[in-house]
């Protein structure tokens, strides 16, 4: 899939009723005021090897330009004959309109939603999107809760660190499984091992001498033990996968590595007259920019009373048990972000698909020196999360179980722990962005969070406000 | 991974053979090829690297006229490690059993293991199929011969002992070239069908002297307690089959392949037989109705059966359009057939139309070289070689011996299905275009990397052993599409769920596989059912078990081996041994 390294803006020749149409970037499209995105194709070849500061920053500039670009039909935006599905799927009929609020395309730019409080941030309820398996019935039905789930737009700040954490955790879980299998085969007996990585417990795996595995005790991660850190459900493996999914869903910009000739037999799968709308190099630019976004920070206000309350609130979330899931920080061994990464499967470029992946060294970023490190020199990523899925409902409190569909095999009551970093800048809250106050969303917790929620509910209003005071210090720097 | 040098050689071959057509431009990750209508298609082509002798297999199928046909074998797990081992027919040479010792994703490696057969018994073997005959945990073998066929009982460690007497199986004296098995409704043991070729002892042989075919239903032969190893519990009472009531399937028309198949989606198997018109008189292709516990009954024109006469060599089935009704690939000399139920025909009538030309599967001449004489097709098998979620078609090819009217150099076909639903030839691009005389073939993932490998049993030439190494790049190889390998398990009897139907759903796409024993050409594979998933990361799987009952939905993740145990809620994942 790495085959096309340069963006091809070659003419697509369409023969029909004797008329020859040439859909291409003509000379008119090269004038500064033309309605095209000049950043498309600007990356040229797929990045590889360790990028120096200049190369990385240049790639980031292109990625940022793509993230902010309002894609136009001349870029290939729109997908008249394809759905938003992650598996290339033809629509049953040509779409009547270029934009659809429900099944998409529902935005002209990434930044249309990811903008609060900065580019790459989150958004308000108004930009909620609809996720479903998204196949050919979606033009009509996606707002019906039996066909789709509604999601708020998450922020992407610090996303590179999040993905690196997930990669290291996945590798450790796979290593535990491999070692257990070897031990079981050597000893000709069943072996049960705890699946714990970076202090987060994902249950147990039991393997047998014949190579079979009992995964019934695995908790909070998929059976393949891949920690998928993105989306409220924790079902997206990488920024690369997220980018490809989102570009098709929201803009109708189809990535060659998912929708191109090798997969669909067509280089214009959506039949909008534009081939190879996003090259692997374009996707890499978007990934690099997202991966190097500055992580949120804790910003203490000038108000001393607020500082005092925040300190009490910080202690309180530990006392209530909130930090069992909202871990203050997780250790990260390496800041080398390989792109493509190790965990994606065919359909999203992975390290197995290229001669040499690019390495985006996050330590080159100005913000990396501000990250705390532990005694082993590992970066302590202050995410306030555990990258694990939990049950969020119980019989008495089903507020967060307000959906009818599981998503990619994840039960409708289970969600990835929301990382709290940046929560002070990204109201509203919850997977549907339908809780405007922090106290509301805390009280909506159930299931695995019931004890903590009950502890929070049991204290007085003032103590609850202490927690709010703390959470509001977790900011995205404007 | 292949070496860069090997990859470069492969790429160079590909570049030389690329066909170019306006409108489709191949990328470095695809290859261009054209279909029979001249339309260009760009496809991901698997790189099949011939490892032959280096794999440890040194074997040929040899012999005079009686061994111009046959030349099959079986791939199955003889020692419980879930890797497919290999039994190979040798014709006049001894048959051989090879244990699979490959590491995951590594080169294909086999070690020969002894067979507990007399020299005479090990010769004159034309083919073999593996299945559970007696419902213990260990898979058994049915060995086809010119002369007495053999039932070999497995011991779970690649040891096999002759069990003809134990299972009251006479074995016959015929020239057997085809076999299939099925568990009929409420049967404890498989019903066996043997396809026989020419009766050499009949006056006027070989012309018009075809043997009858044979159906064997097992009667339960109670053996008491303590002699069996059923489930490892020697205290369990057990029964063993007794195959002492042969039913003649007459007339026989010199069969070369037989296959139990649920052609009408009724849940009741029928027996499809392909016959060689070279020797029969007044014969045709056949379909037998096999009502459970009743006499077989041949479909004829009054049932809607459409007469077809071909040089029938091999049968493969696949439900190409997921409508519940299988299509059949029939190999022949010259045109190969792809049969589909005629949509205009009345319901429940086996009235087939040939769609091979429309679908691009005629494969009637060699696809390279100067020899434009007709091809000779043998083993046929549907399988997804490039994991693009579109099933492909392999056809082994090779002149019968020295038939002057047919192509002498006749490479095997790899017909890749393209997104429009038809097939295009990619044998040369994949690297299987050898000048051998192919007969039977074994399509299985021998190194457990999720990419289907290929063993072709050649006549009078070494067996070809092809490792599927993925997509060739200038720097090495990269993976094909995503995949799933599914093992079905039933307790007590029909453990491998022969006759089950597996439906794998990804997005809007449903793919169907049928678990069967039989067909091809004297060769077949038991074990994991392989399904290519394309770019899907997850799949929903449902199983129609052999008794017709549907399973619940199993939700599984791509690029894994999974075991679906009947009545067990979740799929069980299996991990191959990476260090061997």
mmCIF file of C-alpha atoms in Angstrom, chain B residues 198-487:
data_model
loop_
_atom_site.group_PDB
_atom_site.id
_atom_site.type_symbol
_atom_site.label_atom_id
_atom_site.label_comp_id
_atom_site.label_asym_id
_atom_site.label_seq_id
_atom_site.Cartn_x
_atom_site.Cartn_y
_atom_site.Cartn_z
ATOM 1 C CA UNK B 198 -12.578 -47.603 -15.534
ATOM 2 C CA UNK B 199 -13.326 -51.278 -15.040
ATOM 3 C CA UNK B 200 -10.261 -52.749 -16.671
ATOM 4 C CA UNK B 201 -11.527 -56.288 -16.351
ATOM 5 C CA UNK B 202 -14.656 -55.711 -18.414
ATOM 6 C CA UNK B 203 -14.714 -56.801 -22.030
ATOM 7 C CA UNK B 204 -13.833 -53.990 -24.385
ATOM 8 C CA UNK B 205 -12.093 -51.976 -21.703
ATOM 9 C CA UNK B 206 -11.415 -49.137 -21.482
ATOM 10 C CA UNK B 207 -14.136 -47.751 -23.752
ATOM 11 C CA UNK B 208 -17.540 -47.781 -22.193
ATOM 12 C CA UNK B 209 -16.516 -49.898 -19.253
ATOM 13 C CA UNK B 210 -16.933 -47.671 -16.255
ATOM 14 C CA UNK B 211 -17.108 -48.971 -12.724
ATOM 15 C CA UNK B 212 -20.125 -48.255 -10.651
ATOM 16 C CA UNK B 213 -19.634 -45.816 -7.826
ATOM 17 C CA UNK B 214 -20.268 -46.903 -4.259
ATOM 18 C CA UNK B 215 -22.122 -45.493 -1.268
ATOM 19 C CA UNK B 216 -21.381 -46.900 2.159
ATOM 20 C CA UNK B 217 -23.594 -46.214 5.134
ATOM 21 C CA UNK B 218 -22.282 -47.274 8.484
ATOM 22 C CA UNK B 219 -24.128 -49.535 10.790
ATOM 23 C CA UNK B 220 -23.217 -49.172 14.434
ATOM 24 C CA UNK B 221 -21.064 -52.009 15.598
ATOM 25 C CA UNK B 222 -21.116 -52.072 19.383
ATOM 26 C CA UNK B 223 -17.718 -52.907 20.773
ATOM 27 C CA UNK B 224 -18.363 -52.660 24.483
ATOM 28 C CA UNK B 225 -16.274 -50.816 27.018
ATOM 29 C CA UNK B 226 -12.618 -50.238 27.486
ATOM 30 C CA UNK B 227 -11.053 -50.645 24.082
ATOM 31 C CA UNK B 228 -11.602 -47.195 22.791
ATOM 32 C CA UNK B 229 -9.878 -43.955 23.468
ATOM 33 C CA UNK B 230 -12.963 -41.825 23.003
ATOM 34 C CA UNK B 231 -12.225 -38.582 24.831
ATOM 35 C CA UNK B 232 -9.397 -40.371 26.537
ATOM 36 C CA UNK B 233 -11.882 -42.124 28.787
ATOM 37 C CA UNK B 234 -11.353 -45.844 28.536
ATOM 38 C CA UNK B 235 -14.374 -46.521 30.725
ATOM 39 C CA UNK B 236 -16.756 -45.010 28.212
ATOM 40 C CA UNK B 237 -18.852 -47.336 26.131
ATOM 41 C CA UNK B 238 -18.238 -46.807 22.499
ATOM 42 C CA UNK B 239 -19.317 -47.828 19.090
ATOM 43 C CA UNK B 240 -17.431 -48.146 15.858
ATOM 44 C CA UNK B 241 -18.721 -48.065 12.326
ATOM 45 C CA UNK B 242 -19.236 -51.124 10.206
ATOM 46 C CA UNK B 243 -19.130 -50.407 6.502
ATOM 47 C CA UNK B 244 -20.373 -53.729 5.247
ATOM 48 C CA UNK B 245 -23.380 -52.647 3.246
ATOM 49 C CA UNK B 246 -22.300 -51.188 -0.053
ATOM 50 C CA UNK B 247 -24.896 -49.499 -2.215
ATOM 51 C CA UNK B 248 -24.035 -49.338 -5.900
ATOM 52 C CA UNK B 249 -24.521 -45.976 -7.531
ATOM 53 C CA UNK B 250 -25.249 -47.215 -11.013
ATOM 54 C CA UNK B 251 -24.684 -46.404 -13.704
ATOM 55 C CA UNK B 252 -21.136 -45.240 -13.233
ATOM 56 C CA UNK B 253 -19.620 -43.055 -15.904
ATOM 57 C CA UNK B 254 -15.921 -43.145 -15.104
ATOM 58 C CA UNK B 255 -15.906 -40.683 -12.269
ATOM 59 C CA UNK B 256 -12.898 -38.593 -11.396
ATOM 60 C CA UNK B 257 -14.336 -36.615 -8.493
ATOM 61 C CA UNK B 258 -17.320 -36.804 -6.155
ATOM 62 C CA UNK B 259 -18.645 -34.317 -3.635
ATOM 63 C CA UNK B 260 -21.493 -34.310 -1.147
ATOM 64 C CA UNK B 261 -23.172 -30.977 -1.453
ATOM 65 C CA UNK B 262 -26.307 -29.229 -0.291
ATOM 66 C CA UNK B 263 -27.084 -27.895 -3.742
ATOM 67 C CA UNK B 264 -30.616 -26.750 -2.933
ATOM 68 C CA UNK B 265 -30.004 -25.428 0.568
ATOM 69 C CA UNK B 266 -32.340 -28.054 1.955
ATOM 70 C CA UNK B 267 -30.032 -29.414 4.621
ATOM 71 C CA UNK B 268 -30.057 -32.769 2.883
ATOM 72 C CA UNK B 269 -26.850 -33.638 1.088
ATOM 73 C CA UNK B 270 -26.765 -34.755 -2.505
ATOM 74 C CA UNK B 271 -23.843 -36.331 -4.295
ATOM 75 C CA UNK B 272 -22.332 -34.514 -7.214
ATOM 76 C CA UNK B 273 -20.222 -36.666 -9.554
ATOM 77 C CA UNK B 274 -18.054 -35.445 -12.394
ATOM 78 C CA UNK B 275 -17.312 -37.975 -15.125
ATOM 79 C CA UNK B 276 -14.766 -38.391 -17.885
ATOM 80 C CA UNK B 277 -16.408 -38.476 -21.289
ATOM 81 C CA UNK B 278 -13.215 -39.917 -22.728
ATOM 82 C CA UNK B 279 -14.343 -43.364 -21.665
ATOM 83 C CA UNK B 280 -18.058 -43.491 -20.977
ATOM 84 C CA UNK B 281 -20.760 -44.189 -23.520
ATOM 85 C CA UNK B 282 -24.005 -42.375 -23.109
ATOM 86 C CA UNK B 283 -22.857 -40.900 -19.907
ATOM 87 C CA UNK B 284 -23.100 -37.435 -18.402
ATOM 88 C CA UNK B 285 -22.464 -35.506 -15.250
ATOM 89 C CA UNK B 286 -24.489 -36.808 -12.314
ATOM 90 C CA UNK B 287 -26.305 -35.618 -9.227
ATOM 91 C CA UNK B 288 -27.658 -38.165 -6.794
ATOM 92 C CA UNK B 289 -30.395 -37.454 -4.323
ATOM 93 C CA UNK B 290 -29.332 -39.094 -1.067
ATOM 94 C CA UNK B 291 -32.335 -39.076 1.264
ATOM 95 C CA UNK B 292 -31.285 -40.083 4.756
ATOM 96 C CA UNK B 293 -31.658 -43.806 5.344
ATOM 97 C CA UNK B 294 -33.271 -44.308 1.946
ATOM 98 C CA UNK B 295 -32.051 -45.495 -1.397
ATOM 99 C CA UNK B 296 -30.177 -42.976 -3.526
ATOM 100 C CA UNK B 297 -31.999 -41.671 -6.524
ATOM 101 C CA UNK B 298 -30.439 -40.098 -9.592
ATOM 102 C CA UNK B 299 -31.713 -36.701 -10.720
ATOM 103 C CA UNK B 300 -32.730 -36.768 -14.374
ATOM 104 C CA UNK B 301 -34.243 -34.443 -16.911
ATOM 105 C CA UNK B 302 -37.702 -34.863 -15.401
ATOM 106 C CA UNK B 303 -36.288 -33.295 -12.246
ATOM 107 C CA UNK B 304 -34.829 -30.422 -14.209
ATOM 108 C CA UNK B 305 -31.314 -31.864 -14.422
ATOM 109 C CA UNK B 306 -29.610 -30.565 -17.506
ATOM 110 C CA UNK B 307 -27.459 -33.042 -19.341
ATOM 111 C CA UNK B 308 -23.776 -32.105 -19.516
ATOM 112 C CA UNK B 309 -20.915 -34.112 -20.951
ATOM 113 C CA UNK B 310 -17.371 -33.027 -20.222
ATOM 114 C CA UNK B 311 -14.030 -34.545 -19.435
ATOM 115 C CA UNK B 312 -14.851 -34.051 -15.787
ATOM 116 C CA UNK B 313 -11.760 -34.065 -13.611
ATOM 117 C CA UNK B 314 -12.410 -32.089 -10.479
ATOM 118 C CA UNK B 315 -15.172 -30.394 -8.505
ATOM 119 C CA UNK B 316 -15.118 -27.400 -6.233
ATOM 120 C CA UNK B 317 -18.026 -25.575 -4.678
ATOM 121 C CA UNK B 318 -18.444 -22.085 -3.332
ATOM 122 C CA UNK B 319 -21.385 -19.838 -2.732
ATOM 123 C CA UNK B 320 -20.035 -16.978 -4.785
ATOM 124 C CA UNK B 321 -23.027 -14.703 -4.378
ATOM 125 C CA UNK B 322 -23.948 -15.701 -0.817
ATOM 126 C CA UNK B 323 -27.466 -16.681 -1.819
ATOM 127 C CA UNK B 324 -27.288 -20.004 0.009
ATOM 128 C CA UNK B 325 -26.916 -21.993 -3.197
ATOM 129 C CA UNK B 326 -23.419 -23.096 -4.152
ATOM 130 C CA UNK B 327 -21.815 -22.612 -7.505
ATOM 131 C CA UNK B 328 -19.628 -25.404 -8.880
ATOM 132 C CA UNK B 329 -16.322 -25.246 -10.700
ATOM 133 C CA UNK B 330 -15.811 -28.316 -12.862
ATOM 134 C CA UNK B 331 -12.440 -28.860 -14.452
ATOM 135 C CA UNK B 332 -12.214 -30.474 -17.826
ATOM 136 C CA UNK B 333 -10.120 -30.618 -20.955
ATOM 137 C CA UNK B 334 -10.547 -27.354 -22.757
ATOM 138 C CA UNK B 335 -13.358 -25.357 -21.271
ATOM 139 C CA UNK B 336 -13.765 -25.470 -17.534
ATOM 140 C CA UNK B 337 -17.258 -24.974 -16.215
ATOM 141 C CA UNK B 338 -18.624 -22.635 -13.604
ATOM 142 C CA UNK B 339 -22.155 -23.732 -12.903
ATOM 143 C CA UNK B 340 -24.819 -21.618 -11.342
ATOM 144 C CA UNK B 341 -28.461 -22.444 -10.799
ATOM 145 C CA UNK B 342 -30.416 -21.051 -13.698
ATOM 146 C CA UNK B 343 -32.500 -18.204 -12.274
ATOM 147 C CA UNK B 344 -35.181 -18.953 -14.863
ATOM 148 C CA UNK B 345 -35.515 -22.556 -13.749
ATOM 149 C CA UNK B 346 -38.303 -23.741 -11.518
ATOM 150 C CA UNK B 347 -37.636 -23.809 -7.827
ATOM 151 C CA UNK B 348 -35.844 -26.855 -6.497
ATOM 152 C CA UNK B 349 -34.746 -28.002 -9.927
ATOM 153 C CA UNK B 350 -31.037 -28.690 -10.442
ATOM 154 C CA UNK B 351 -30.959 -26.801 -13.679
ATOM 155 C CA UNK B 352 -27.549 -25.226 -14.055
ATOM 156 C CA UNK B 353 -26.169 -22.748 -16.506
ATOM 157 C CA UNK B 354 -22.508 -22.298 -17.296
ATOM 158 C CA UNK B 355 -21.254 -18.832 -16.414
ATOM 159 C CA UNK B 356 -17.543 -19.567 -16.827
ATOM 160 C CA UNK B 357 -17.073 -17.246 -19.781
ATOM 161 C CA UNK B 358 -18.971 -14.408 -18.154
ATOM 162 C CA UNK B 359 -16.975 -14.864 -14.982
ATOM 163 C CA UNK B 360 -13.637 -15.371 -16.686
ATOM 164 C CA UNK B 361 -12.975 -18.905 -15.453
ATOM 165 C CA UNK B 362 -12.901 -20.911 -18.673
ATOM 166 C CA UNK B 363 -9.106 -21.167 -18.426
ATOM 167 C CA UNK B 364 -9.275 -23.185 -21.609
ATOM 168 C CA UNK B 365 -5.774 -22.531 -22.920
ATOM 169 C CA UNK B 366 -2.396 -22.000 -21.290
ATOM 170 C CA UNK B 367 -2.079 -18.361 -20.259
ATOM 171 C CA UNK B 368 1.526 -18.164 -21.357
ATOM 172 C CA UNK B 369 3.794 -19.732 -23.912
ATOM 173 C CA UNK B 370 3.144 -20.431 -27.561
ATOM 174 C CA UNK B 371 1.032 -23.527 -27.142
ATOM 175 C CA UNK B 372 -2.517 -22.579 -27.976
ATOM 176 C CA UNK B 373 -3.927 -26.081 -27.694
ATOM 177 C CA UNK B 374 -6.560 -26.692 -25.058
ATOM 178 C CA UNK B 375 -5.630 -27.056 -21.427
ATOM 179 C CA UNK B 376 -6.237 -30.068 -19.214
ATOM 180 C CA UNK B 377 -7.657 -29.146 -15.813
ATOM 181 C CA UNK B 378 -7.564 -31.347 -12.717
ATOM 182 C CA UNK B 379 -7.838 -30.208 -9.101
ATOM 183 C CA UNK B 380 -10.138 -27.235 -8.618
ATOM 184 C CA UNK B 381 -10.455 -25.315 -5.401
ATOM 185 C CA UNK B 382 -11.990 -22.064 -4.288
ATOM 186 C CA UNK B 383 -9.930 -20.157 -1.726
ATOM 187 C CA UNK B 384 -9.006 -16.571 -0.965
ATOM 188 C CA UNK B 385 -5.310 -16.450 -1.766
ATOM 189 C CA UNK B 386 -4.893 -12.695 -1.367
ATOM 190 C CA UNK B 387 -7.229 -12.199 1.603
ATOM 191 C CA UNK B 388 -9.202 -9.509 -0.175
ATOM 192 C CA UNK B 389 -12.547 -10.975 0.932
ATOM 193 C CA UNK B 390 -13.159 -12.270 -2.567
ATOM 194 C CA UNK B 391 -12.733 -15.984 -3.054
ATOM 195 C CA UNK B 392 -10.379 -17.058 -5.832
ATOM 196 C CA UNK B 393 -10.142 -20.208 -7.936
ATOM 197 C CA UNK B 394 -7.141 -22.485 -8.310
ATOM 198 C CA UNK B 395 -6.991 -25.071 -11.085
ATOM 199 C CA UNK B 396 -4.180 -27.606 -11.374
ATOM 200 C CA UNK B 397 -3.259 -28.182 -14.976
ATOM 201 C CA UNK B 398 -1.223 -30.653 -16.952
ATOM 202 C CA UNK B 399 -1.321 -32.870 -19.985
ATOM 203 C CA UNK B 400 -2.672 -36.352 -19.239
ATOM 204 C CA UNK B 401 0.664 -37.686 -20.378
ATOM 205 C CA UNK B 402 1.511 -36.986 -23.981
ATOM 206 C CA UNK B 403 -1.849 -36.248 -25.543
ATOM 207 C CA UNK B 404 -0.920 -34.464 -28.756
ATOM 208 C CA UNK B 405 -4.144 -32.501 -29.096
ATOM 209 C CA UNK B 406 -3.723 -30.783 -25.768
ATOM 210 C CA UNK B 407 -1.187 -28.337 -24.476
ATOM 211 C CA UNK B 408 2.039 -29.966 -23.401
ATOM 212 C CA UNK B 409 3.133 -27.065 -21.237
ATOM 213 C CA UNK B 410 0.110 -26.144 -19.206
ATOM 214 C CA UNK B 411 0.786 -24.126 -16.041
ATOM 215 C CA UNK B 412 -1.616 -24.140 -13.097
ATOM 216 C CA UNK B 413 -4.144 -21.315 -12.871
ATOM 217 C CA UNK B 414 -4.663 -18.822 -10.111
ATOM 218 C CA UNK B 415 -7.823 -16.969 -11.012
ATOM 219 C CA UNK B 416 -8.199 -14.020 -8.690
ATOM 220 C CA UNK B 417 -11.652 -12.618 -8.204
ATOM 221 C CA UNK B 418 -11.834 -8.902 -8.850
ATOM 222 C CA UNK B 419 -14.186 -6.391 -7.236
ATOM 223 C CA UNK B 420 -16.652 -6.624 -10.119
ATOM 224 C CA UNK B 421 -17.186 -10.294 -9.326
ATOM 225 C CA UNK B 422 -15.369 -11.928 -12.230
ATOM 226 C CA UNK B 423 -11.998 -13.619 -12.230
ATOM 227 C CA UNK B 424 -8.666 -12.814 -13.875
ATOM 228 C CA UNK B 425 -5.604 -14.938 -14.372
ATOM 229 C CA UNK B 426 -2.693 -14.265 -12.062
ATOM 230 C CA UNK B 427 -0.788 -17.554 -12.134
ATOM 231 C CA UNK B 428 2.292 -16.057 -13.717
ATOM 232 C CA UNK B 429 2.214 -12.948 -11.547
ATOM 233 C CA UNK B 430 1.974 -15.116 -8.446
ATOM 234 C CA UNK B 431 4.782 -17.387 -9.565
ATOM 235 C CA UNK B 432 3.009 -20.732 -9.955
ATOM 236 C CA UNK B 433 3.544 -20.924 -13.722
ATOM 237 C CA UNK B 434 5.698 -24.025 -13.677
ATOM 238 C CA UNK B 435 5.862 -26.438 -16.651
ATOM 239 C CA UNK B 436 4.694 -29.344 -14.508
ATOM 240 C CA UNK B 437 1.775 -31.726 -14.911
ATOM 241 C CA UNK B 438 -0.340 -30.870 -11.925
ATOM 242 C CA UNK B 439 -2.954 -33.256 -10.558
ATOM 243 C CA UNK B 440 -4.185 -32.905 -6.986
ATOM 244 C CA UNK B 441 -3.508 -29.923 -4.763
ATOM 245 C CA UNK B 442 -3.643 -28.938 -1.116
ATOM 246 C CA UNK B 443 -4.542 -25.355 -0.278
ATOM 247 C CA UNK B 444 -3.881 -24.622 3.375
ATOM 248 C CA UNK B 445 -2.026 -22.239 5.646
ATOM 249 C CA UNK B 446 0.903 -24.498 6.404
ATOM 250 C CA UNK B 447 2.861 -21.936 8.439
ATOM 251 C CA UNK B 448 -0.072 -20.410 10.313
ATOM 252 C CA UNK B 449 0.569 -16.872 9.125
ATOM 253 C CA UNK B 450 -2.917 -16.353 7.764
ATOM 254 C CA UNK B 451 -1.868 -16.561 4.114
ATOM 255 C CA UNK B 452 -2.870 -19.641 2.164
ATOM 256 C CA UNK B 453 -0.016 -21.748 0.860
ATOM 257 C CA UNK B 454 -0.220 -24.324 -1.902
ATOM 258 C CA UNK B 455 1.074 -27.821 -2.509
ATOM 259 C CA UNK B 456 0.598 -29.273 -5.979
ATOM 260 C CA UNK B 457 1.112 -32.981 -6.575
ATOM 261 C CA UNK B 458 2.661 -33.322 -10.001
ATOM 262 C CA UNK B 459 2.789 -36.338 -12.228
ATOM 263 C CA UNK B 460 6.305 -37.593 -12.884
ATOM 264 C CA UNK B 461 7.819 -34.522 -11.262
ATOM 265 C CA UNK B 462 8.535 -33.375 -7.730
ATOM 266 C CA UNK B 463 5.705 -32.005 -5.657
ATOM 267 C CA UNK B 464 5.543 -28.201 -5.823
ATOM 268 C CA UNK B 465 5.473 -26.525 -2.417
ATOM 269 C CA UNK B 466 4.550 -22.855 -2.591
ATOM 270 C CA UNK B 467 4.779 -20.559 0.396
ATOM 271 C CA UNK B 468 2.535 -17.543 0.219
ATOM 272 C CA UNK B 469 4.775 -14.711 1.316
ATOM 273 C CA UNK B 470 2.375 -11.832 0.759
ATOM 274 C CA UNK B 471 2.822 -8.910 -1.572
ATOM 275 C CA UNK B 472 6.241 -8.424 -3.122
ATOM 276 C CA UNK B 473 7.863 -5.035 -2.618
ATOM 277 C CA UNK B 474 11.320 -3.907 -3.586
ATOM 278 C CA UNK B 475 12.315 -4.130 0.063
ATOM 279 C CA UNK B 476 10.696 -7.481 0.865
ATOM 280 C CA UNK B 477 7.100 -8.497 1.298
ATOM 281 C CA UNK B 478 4.155 -7.088 3.128
ATOM 282 C CA UNK B 479 0.914 -8.665 4.320
ATOM 283 C CA UNK B 480 -2.064 -9.350 2.121
ATOM 284 C CA UNK B 481 -5.511 -8.513 3.492
ATOM 285 C CA UNK B 482 -6.829 -9.410 6.913
ATOM 286 C CA UNK B 483 -8.051 -12.929 7.545
ATOM 287 C CA UNK B 484 -9.747 -15.326 9.877
ATOM 288 C CA UNK B 485 -9.141 -19.031 10.419
ATOM 289 C CA UNK B 486 -12.081 -20.884 11.919
ATOM 290 C CA UNK B 487 -12.112 -24.360 13.412
#
